[in-house]
PDB file of C-alpha atoms and ligand atoms in Angstrom:
ATOM      1  CA  MET A  16      -9.048 -11.431  -7.057  1.00 52.00           C
ATOM      2  CA  LEU A  17     -10.636  -9.753  -4.018  1.00 71.00           C
ATOM      3  CA  HIS A  18     -10.366  -6.446  -5.899  1.00 79.00           C
ATOM      4  CA  LEU A  19      -6.628  -6.086  -5.443  1.00 92.00           C
ATOM      5  CA  LYS A  20      -5.020  -3.939  -8.110  1.00 92.00           C
ATOM      6  CA  LEU A  21      -1.704  -5.739  -8.397  1.00 92.00           C
ATOM      7  CA  GLU A  22      -1.038  -9.474  -8.519  1.00 93.00           C
ATOM      8  CA  THR A  23       2.115 -10.986  -7.054  1.00 93.00           C
ATOM      9  CA  ASP A  24       4.785 -12.103  -9.512  1.00 91.00           C
ATOM     10  CA  PRO A  25       4.699 -15.961  -9.403  1.00 92.00           C
ATOM     11  CA  ARG A  26       8.508 -16.006  -9.155  1.00 92.00           C
ATOM     12  CA  TRP A  27       8.066 -14.930  -5.528  1.00 93.00           C
ATOM     13  CA  VAL A  28       7.100 -18.602  -4.820  1.00 93.00           C
ATOM     14  CA  ASN A  29      10.587 -19.746  -5.931  1.00 92.00           C
ATOM     15  CA  ILE A  30      12.107 -17.391  -3.382  1.00 93.00           C
ATOM     16  CA  ALA A  31       9.669 -18.533  -0.689  1.00 92.00           C
ATOM     17  CA  GLU A  32      10.246 -22.248  -1.227  1.00 93.00           C
ATOM     18  CA  SER A  33      14.008 -21.828  -1.259  1.00 93.00           C
ATOM     19  CA  ASN A  34      13.868 -21.153   2.489  1.00 93.00           C
ATOM     20  CA  LEU A  35      10.919 -22.994   4.032  1.00 95.00           C
ATOM     21  CA  GLU A  36      12.057 -22.525   7.628  1.00 95.00           C
ATOM     22  CA  GLU A  37      12.082 -18.761   7.128  1.00 95.00           C
ATOM     23  CA  ILE A  38       8.712 -18.525   5.380  1.00 96.00           C
ATOM     24  CA  LEU A  39       7.077 -20.798   7.960  1.00 97.00           C
ATOM     25  CA  THR A  40       8.484 -18.748  10.839  1.00 97.00           C
ATOM     26  CA  ASP A  41       7.295 -15.526   9.227  1.00 96.00           C
ATOM     27  CA  HIS A  42       3.921 -17.088   8.492  1.00 97.00           C
ATOM     28  CA  ALA A  43       3.486 -18.279  12.081  1.00 97.00           C
ATOM     29  CA  TRP A  44       3.973 -14.713  13.340  1.00 97.00           C
ATOM     30  CA  CYS A  45       1.530 -13.375  10.726  1.00 97.00           C
ATOM     31  CA  GLU A  46      -1.118 -15.615  12.286  1.00 97.00           C
ATOM     32  CA  GLN A  47      -0.188 -14.382  15.771  1.00 97.00           C
ATOM     33  CA  LYS A  48      -0.536 -10.760  14.591  1.00 97.00           C
ATOM     34  CA  ALA A  49      -3.904 -11.533  12.989  1.00 98.00           C
ATOM     35  CA  ALA A  50      -5.187 -12.975  16.287  1.00 98.00           C
ATOM     36  CA  THR A  51      -3.819  -9.997  18.234  1.00 98.00           C
ATOM     37  CA  ASN A  52      -5.385  -7.528  15.791  1.00 97.00           C
ATOM     38  CA  ALA A  53      -8.816  -9.168  16.132  1.00 98.00           C
ATOM     39  CA  ILE A  54      -8.563  -8.903  19.933  1.00 98.00           C
ATOM     40  CA  THR A  55      -7.566  -5.225  19.629  1.00 98.00           C
ATOM     41  CA  ILE A  56     -10.683  -4.523  17.529  1.00 98.00           C
ATOM     42  CA  ILE A  57     -12.800  -6.272  20.175  1.00 98.00           C
ATOM     43  CA  THR A  58     -11.123  -4.259  22.956  1.00 98.00           C
ATOM     44  CA  LEU A  59     -11.795  -0.943  21.210  1.00 96.00           C
ATOM     45  CA  ASN A  60     -15.376  -1.711  20.115  1.00 97.00           C
ATOM     46  CA  SER A  61     -16.864  -3.939  22.808  1.00 98.00           C
ATOM     47  CA  GLU A  62     -20.432  -2.579  22.530  1.00 97.00           C
ATOM     48  CA  TYR A  63     -20.983  -4.196  19.102  1.00 98.00           C
ATOM     49  CA  THR A  64     -22.134  -7.619  20.260  1.00 98.00           C
ATOM     50  CA  ASP A  65     -22.224  -9.266  16.818  1.00 98.00           C
ATOM     51  CA  LEU A  66     -18.767  -7.939  15.984  1.00 98.00           C
ATOM     52  CA  VAL A  67     -17.352  -9.230  19.294  1.00 98.00           C
ATOM     53  CA  THR A  68     -19.005 -12.622  18.715  1.00 98.00           C
ATOM     54  CA  ASP A  69     -17.621 -13.044  15.188  1.00 98.00           C
ATOM     55  CA  LEU A  70     -14.163 -11.642  15.945  1.00 98.00           C
ATOM     56  CA  LEU A  71     -13.765 -13.948  18.953  1.00 98.00           C
ATOM     57  CA  LEU A  72     -14.290 -16.844  16.541  1.00 98.00           C
ATOM     58  CA  LEU A  73     -11.928 -15.271  14.021  1.00 98.00           C
ATOM     59  CA  ALA A  74      -9.223 -14.786  16.687  1.00 98.00           C
ATOM     60  CA  GLN A  75      -9.596 -18.462  17.645  1.00 98.00           C
ATOM     61  CA  GLU A  76      -9.171 -19.458  13.996  1.00 98.00           C
ATOM     62  CA  GLU A  77      -6.022 -17.336  13.684  1.00 98.00           C
ATOM     63  CA  LEU A  78      -4.591 -18.972  16.815  1.00 98.00           C
ATOM     64  CA  GLU A  79      -5.464 -22.367  15.336  1.00 98.00           C
ATOM     65  CA  HIS A  80      -3.602 -21.340  12.139  1.00 98.00           C
ATOM     66  CA  PHE A  81      -0.640 -20.310  14.309  1.00 98.00           C
ATOM     67  CA  LYS A  82      -0.705 -23.778  15.907  1.00 98.00           C
ATOM     68  CA  MET A  83      -1.004 -25.506  12.501  1.00 98.00           C
ATOM     69  CA  VAL A  84       2.057 -23.658  11.183  1.00 98.00           C
ATOM     70  CA  HIS A  85       3.957 -24.434  14.376  1.00 98.00           C
ATOM     71  CA  ASP A  86       3.033 -28.126  14.039  1.00 98.00           C
ATOM     72  CA  ILE A  87       4.502 -28.156  10.496  1.00 98.00           C
ATOM     73  CA  ILE A  88       7.637 -26.396  11.781  1.00 98.00           C
ATOM     74  CA  LYS A  89       8.080 -29.069  14.475  1.00 98.00           C
ATOM     75  CA  LYS A  90       7.309 -31.978  12.120  1.00 98.00           C
ATOM     76  CA  ARG A  91      10.044 -30.833   9.747  1.00 97.00           C
ATOM     77  CA  GLY A  92      12.634 -30.492  12.478  1.00 97.00           C
ATOM     78  CA  TYR A  93      12.704 -26.692  12.300  1.00 97.00           C
ATOM     79  CA  LYS A  94      12.383 -24.232  15.163  1.00 96.00           C
ATOM     80  CA  LEU A  95      10.095 -21.254  15.355  1.00 97.00           C
ATOM     81  CA  GLY A  96      12.382 -18.254  15.007  1.00 96.00           C
ATOM     82  CA  ARG A  97      11.945 -14.957  16.822  1.00 97.00           C
ATOM     83  CA  GLU A  98       9.073 -12.709  15.849  1.00 95.00           C
ATOM     84  CA  ARG A  99       9.519 -11.171  12.406  1.00 90.00           C
ATOM     85  CA  LYS A 100       8.495  -7.582  11.708  1.00 89.00           C
ATOM     86  CA  ASP A 101       6.089  -7.113   8.830  1.00 92.00           C
ATOM     87  CA  SER A 102       7.113  -3.948   7.002  1.00 93.00           C
ATOM     88  CA  TYR A 103       4.269  -4.323   4.466  1.00 94.00           C
ATOM     89  CA  VAL A 104       1.704  -4.232   7.291  1.00 95.00           C
ATOM     90  CA  ASN A 105       3.549  -1.389   9.023  1.00 95.00           C
ATOM     91  CA  GLU A 106       3.395   0.675   5.826  1.00 95.00           C
ATOM     92  CA  LEU A 107      -0.265  -0.165   5.316  1.00 96.00           C
ATOM     93  CA  TYR A 108      -0.989   0.941   8.893  1.00 95.00           C
ATOM     94  CA  LYS A 109      -0.108   4.513   7.888  1.00 95.00           C
ATOM     95  CA  PHE A 110      -3.319   4.654   5.856  1.00 94.00           C
ATOM     96  CA  MET A 111      -5.461   4.593   8.977  1.00 90.00           C
ATOM     97  CA  ASN A 112      -6.928   7.887  10.061  1.00 84.00           C
ATOM     98  CA  LYS A 113      -5.902   8.187  13.699  1.00 80.00           C
ATOM     99  CA  GLY A 114      -7.510  11.583  14.323  1.00 83.00           C
ATOM    100  CA  GLY A 115     -11.107  10.710  13.416  1.00 85.00           C
ATOM    101  CA  ASN A 116     -14.003   9.758  15.680  1.00 92.00           C
ATOM    102  CA  ARG A 117     -14.400   6.244  17.094  1.00 93.00           C
ATOM    103  CA  LEU A 118     -16.620   5.090  14.257  1.00 95.00           C
ATOM    104  CA  GLN A 119     -14.194   6.295  11.580  1.00 95.00           C
ATOM    105  CA  SER A 120     -11.329   4.603  13.429  1.00 95.00           C
ATOM    106  CA  MET A 121     -13.284   1.360  13.653  1.00 96.00           C
ATOM    107  CA  VAL A 122     -14.149   1.393   9.947  1.00 97.00           C
ATOM    108  CA  ASP A 123     -10.554   2.168   8.984  1.00 97.00           C
ATOM    109  CA  ARG A 124      -9.228  -0.630  11.155  1.00 97.00           C
ATOM    110  CA  LEU A 125     -11.757  -3.076   9.699  1.00 98.00           C
ATOM    111  CA  LEU A 126     -10.749  -2.081   6.155  1.00 97.00           C
ATOM    112  CA  PHE A 127      -7.035  -2.319   7.052  1.00 97.00           C
ATOM    113  CA  SER A 128      -7.702  -5.829   8.417  1.00 98.00           C
ATOM    114  CA  ALA A 129      -9.708  -6.790   5.321  1.00 98.00           C
ATOM    115  CA  MET A 130      -6.829  -5.665   3.119  1.00 97.00           C
ATOM    116  CA  ILE A 131      -4.268  -7.798   4.973  1.00 97.00           C
ATOM    117  CA  GLU A 132      -6.615 -10.785   4.662  1.00 97.00           C
ATOM    118  CA  ALA A 133      -7.066 -10.108   0.935  1.00 97.00           C
ATOM    119  CA  ARG A 134      -3.320  -9.888   0.254  1.00 96.00           C
ATOM    120  CA  SER A 135      -2.582 -12.931   2.446  1.00 96.00           C
ATOM    121  CA  CYS A 136      -5.278 -14.825   0.593  1.00 96.00           C
ATOM    122  CA  GLU A 137      -3.711 -13.869  -2.754  1.00 95.00           C
ATOM    123  CA  ARG A 138      -0.276 -15.019  -1.548  1.00 96.00           C
ATOM    124  CA  PHE A 139      -1.682 -18.299  -0.171  1.00 97.00           C
ATOM    125  CA  LYS A 140      -3.469 -18.968  -3.453  1.00 96.00           C
ATOM    126  CA  LEU A 141      -0.236 -18.463  -5.367  1.00 96.00           C
ATOM    127  CA  LEU A 142       1.663 -20.711  -2.944  1.00 96.00           C
ATOM    128  CA  SER A 143      -0.991 -23.438  -3.218  1.00 97.00           C
ATOM    129  CA  LYS A 144      -0.765 -23.336  -7.020  1.00 97.00           C
ATOM    130  CA  GLU A 145       2.982 -23.054  -7.483  1.00 96.00           C
ATOM    131  CA  ILE A 146       4.790 -24.624  -4.510  1.00 96.00           C
ATOM    132  CA  LYS A 147       6.307 -28.016  -5.263  1.00 95.00           C
ATOM    133  CA  ASP A 148       5.762 -29.439  -1.748  1.00 96.00           C
ATOM    134  CA  PRO A 149       2.368 -31.303  -1.853  1.00 97.00           C
ATOM    135  CA  GLU A 150       1.646 -30.988   1.898  1.00 96.00           C
ATOM    136  CA  LEU A 151       2.229 -27.243   1.837  1.00 97.00           C
ATOM    137  CA  SER A 152       0.222 -26.872  -1.359  1.00 97.00           C
ATOM    138  CA  ARG A 153      -2.835 -28.424   0.353  1.00 98.00           C
ATOM    139  CA  PHE A 154      -2.211 -26.470   3.528  1.00 98.00           C
ATOM    140  CA  TYR A 155      -2.094 -23.124   1.728  1.00 97.00           C
ATOM    141  CA  HIS A 156      -5.198 -23.998  -0.270  1.00 98.00           C
ATOM    142  CA  ASP A 157      -7.155 -24.572   2.960  1.00 97.00           C
ATOM    143  CA  LEU A 158      -5.818 -21.400   4.562  1.00 97.00           C
ATOM    144  CA  MET A 159      -6.690 -19.377   1.452  1.00 97.00           C
ATOM    145  CA  ILE A 160     -10.361 -20.333   1.937  1.00 97.00           C
ATOM    146  CA  SER A 161     -10.276 -19.449   5.624  1.00 97.00           C
ATOM    147  CA  GLU A 162      -8.624 -16.031   5.079  1.00 96.00           C
ATOM    148  CA  ALA A 163     -11.112 -15.213   2.291  1.00 96.00           C
ATOM    149  CA  GLY A 164     -13.853 -15.736   4.881  1.00 97.00           C
ATOM    150  CA  HIS A 165     -12.079 -13.337   7.261  1.00 98.00           C
ATOM    151  CA  TYR A 166     -11.878 -10.718   4.508  1.00 97.00           C
ATOM    152  CA  THR A 167     -15.662 -10.997   4.077  1.00 97.00           C
ATOM    153  CA  THR A 168     -16.206 -10.670   7.845  1.00 98.00           C
ATOM    154  CA  PHE A 169     -14.142  -7.468   8.124  1.00 98.00           C
ATOM    155  CA  ILE A 170     -15.635  -5.826   5.022  1.00 97.00           C
ATOM    156  CA  GLY A 171     -19.119  -6.840   6.168  1.00 97.00           C
ATOM    157  CA  PHE A 172     -18.779  -5.107   9.555  1.00 98.00           C
ATOM    158  CA  ALA A 173     -17.228  -2.007   7.952  1.00 98.00           C
ATOM    159  CA  ARG A 174     -20.297  -1.733   5.679  1.00 97.00           C
ATOM    160  CA  LYS A 175     -22.793  -2.558   8.435  1.00 98.00           C
ATOM    161  CA  TYR A 176     -21.563   0.018  10.954  1.00 97.00           C
ATOM    162  CA  GLY A 177     -20.068   2.565   8.583  1.00 95.00           C
ATOM    163  CA  LYS A 178     -23.354   3.759   7.056  1.00 91.00           C
ATOM    164  CA  GLU A 179     -22.521   7.410   7.849  1.00 92.00           C
ATOM    165  CA  ILE A 180     -19.184   6.977   6.089  1.00 93.00           C
ATOM    166  CA  ASP A 181     -18.583   6.388   2.385  1.00 95.00           C
ATOM    167  CA  VAL A 182     -17.047   2.956   2.981  1.00 96.00           C
ATOM    168  CA  ASP A 183     -16.731   2.092  -0.720  1.00 95.00           C
ATOM    169  CA  LYS A 184     -14.796   5.301  -1.370  1.00 96.00           C
ATOM    170  CA  ARG A 185     -12.525   4.639   1.608  1.00 96.00           C
ATOM    171  CA  TRP A 186     -11.940   1.053   0.429  1.00 96.00           C
ATOM    172  CA  LYS A 187     -11.016   2.288  -3.074  1.00 96.00           C
ATOM    173  CA  GLU A 188      -8.534   4.720  -1.518  1.00 96.00           C
ATOM    174  CA  LEU A 189      -7.005   1.855   0.455  1.00 97.00           C
ATOM    175  CA  VAL A 190      -6.810  -0.380  -2.653  1.00 97.00           C
ATOM    176  CA  ASN A 191      -4.866   2.382  -4.439  1.00 96.00           C
ATOM    177  CA  PHE A 192      -2.655   3.005  -1.409  1.00 96.00           C
ATOM    178  CA  GLU A 193      -1.899  -0.725  -1.109  1.00 96.00           C
ATOM    179  CA  SER A 194      -1.043  -1.060  -4.798  1.00 95.00           C
ATOM    180  CA  GLU A 195       1.689   1.562  -4.398  1.00 94.00           C
ATOM    181  CA  ILE A 196       3.153  -0.256  -1.374  1.00 94.00           C
ATOM    182  CA  ILE A 197       3.053  -3.781  -2.814  1.00 94.00           C
ATOM    183  CA  LYS A 198       5.046  -2.728  -5.905  1.00 91.00           C
ATOM    184  CA  LYS A 199       8.188  -2.810  -3.750  1.00 90.00           C
ATOM    185  CA  TYR A 200       7.495  -6.322  -2.451  1.00 88.00           C
ATOM    186  CA  GLY A 201       7.460  -9.858  -3.863  1.00 85.00           C
ATOM    187  CA  LYS A 202      11.204 -10.278  -3.487  1.00 85.00           C
ATOM    188  CA  SER A 203      11.771 -12.034  -0.161  1.00 88.00           C
ATOM    189  CA  GLU A 204      10.817 -15.217   1.642  1.00 87.00           C
ATOM    190  CA  THR A 205       8.134 -13.743   3.890  1.00 90.00           C
ATOM    191  CA  ILE A 206       4.351 -13.961   3.491  1.00 91.00           C
ATOM    192  CA  HIS A 207       4.031 -10.269   2.616  1.00 93.00           C
ATOM    193  CA  GLY A 208       7.665  -9.813   1.545  1.00 89.00           C
TER     194      GLY A 208
HETATM  195 FE1  FE2 B  27      -4.991 -17.000   9.451  1.00 68.41          FE
HETATM  196 FE1  FE2 B  28      -7.271 -14.332   8.691  1.00 68.41          FE
END
């Protein structure tokens, strides 16, 4: 699915559903980070009008997701915990070439963003299929569709503006890099854990 090399072990869902307050808190902050990341891309690349237009919409959707998760947290009598670090994303961040020109940096950041969407989408799909809670199953199914659209948006802009760069080669490198990282995960009640 979405060209990822490694699929998550379905037993991860048992861990996730054993502590719903924790997974929902972690998930809420994932949505916040996704919104923040989209705004960072806009800030760094403001001259690309179509990119700014689409990423403003995407950032709004991520904030809406954040609100939806928070609404579920409130409805169930939980409280949104403090921001959780995302060590998977922090490890993935190391892939980005920080010394290149602006265009290379933009393409790398778009591919990095596409990868997080792809993995989140894979996790949401698994949750929607395996979680016993019917409300959360529907919720994760809807989010899976939305995050798949975000993946397409990020990859699309990387291809559109990265014509001088071998984007497919860079994407393949990232897919391999990610598959090494994700091997260590799938063992805790966080979205990328
Ligand atoms: Fe989202
Ligand atoms: Fe997203």
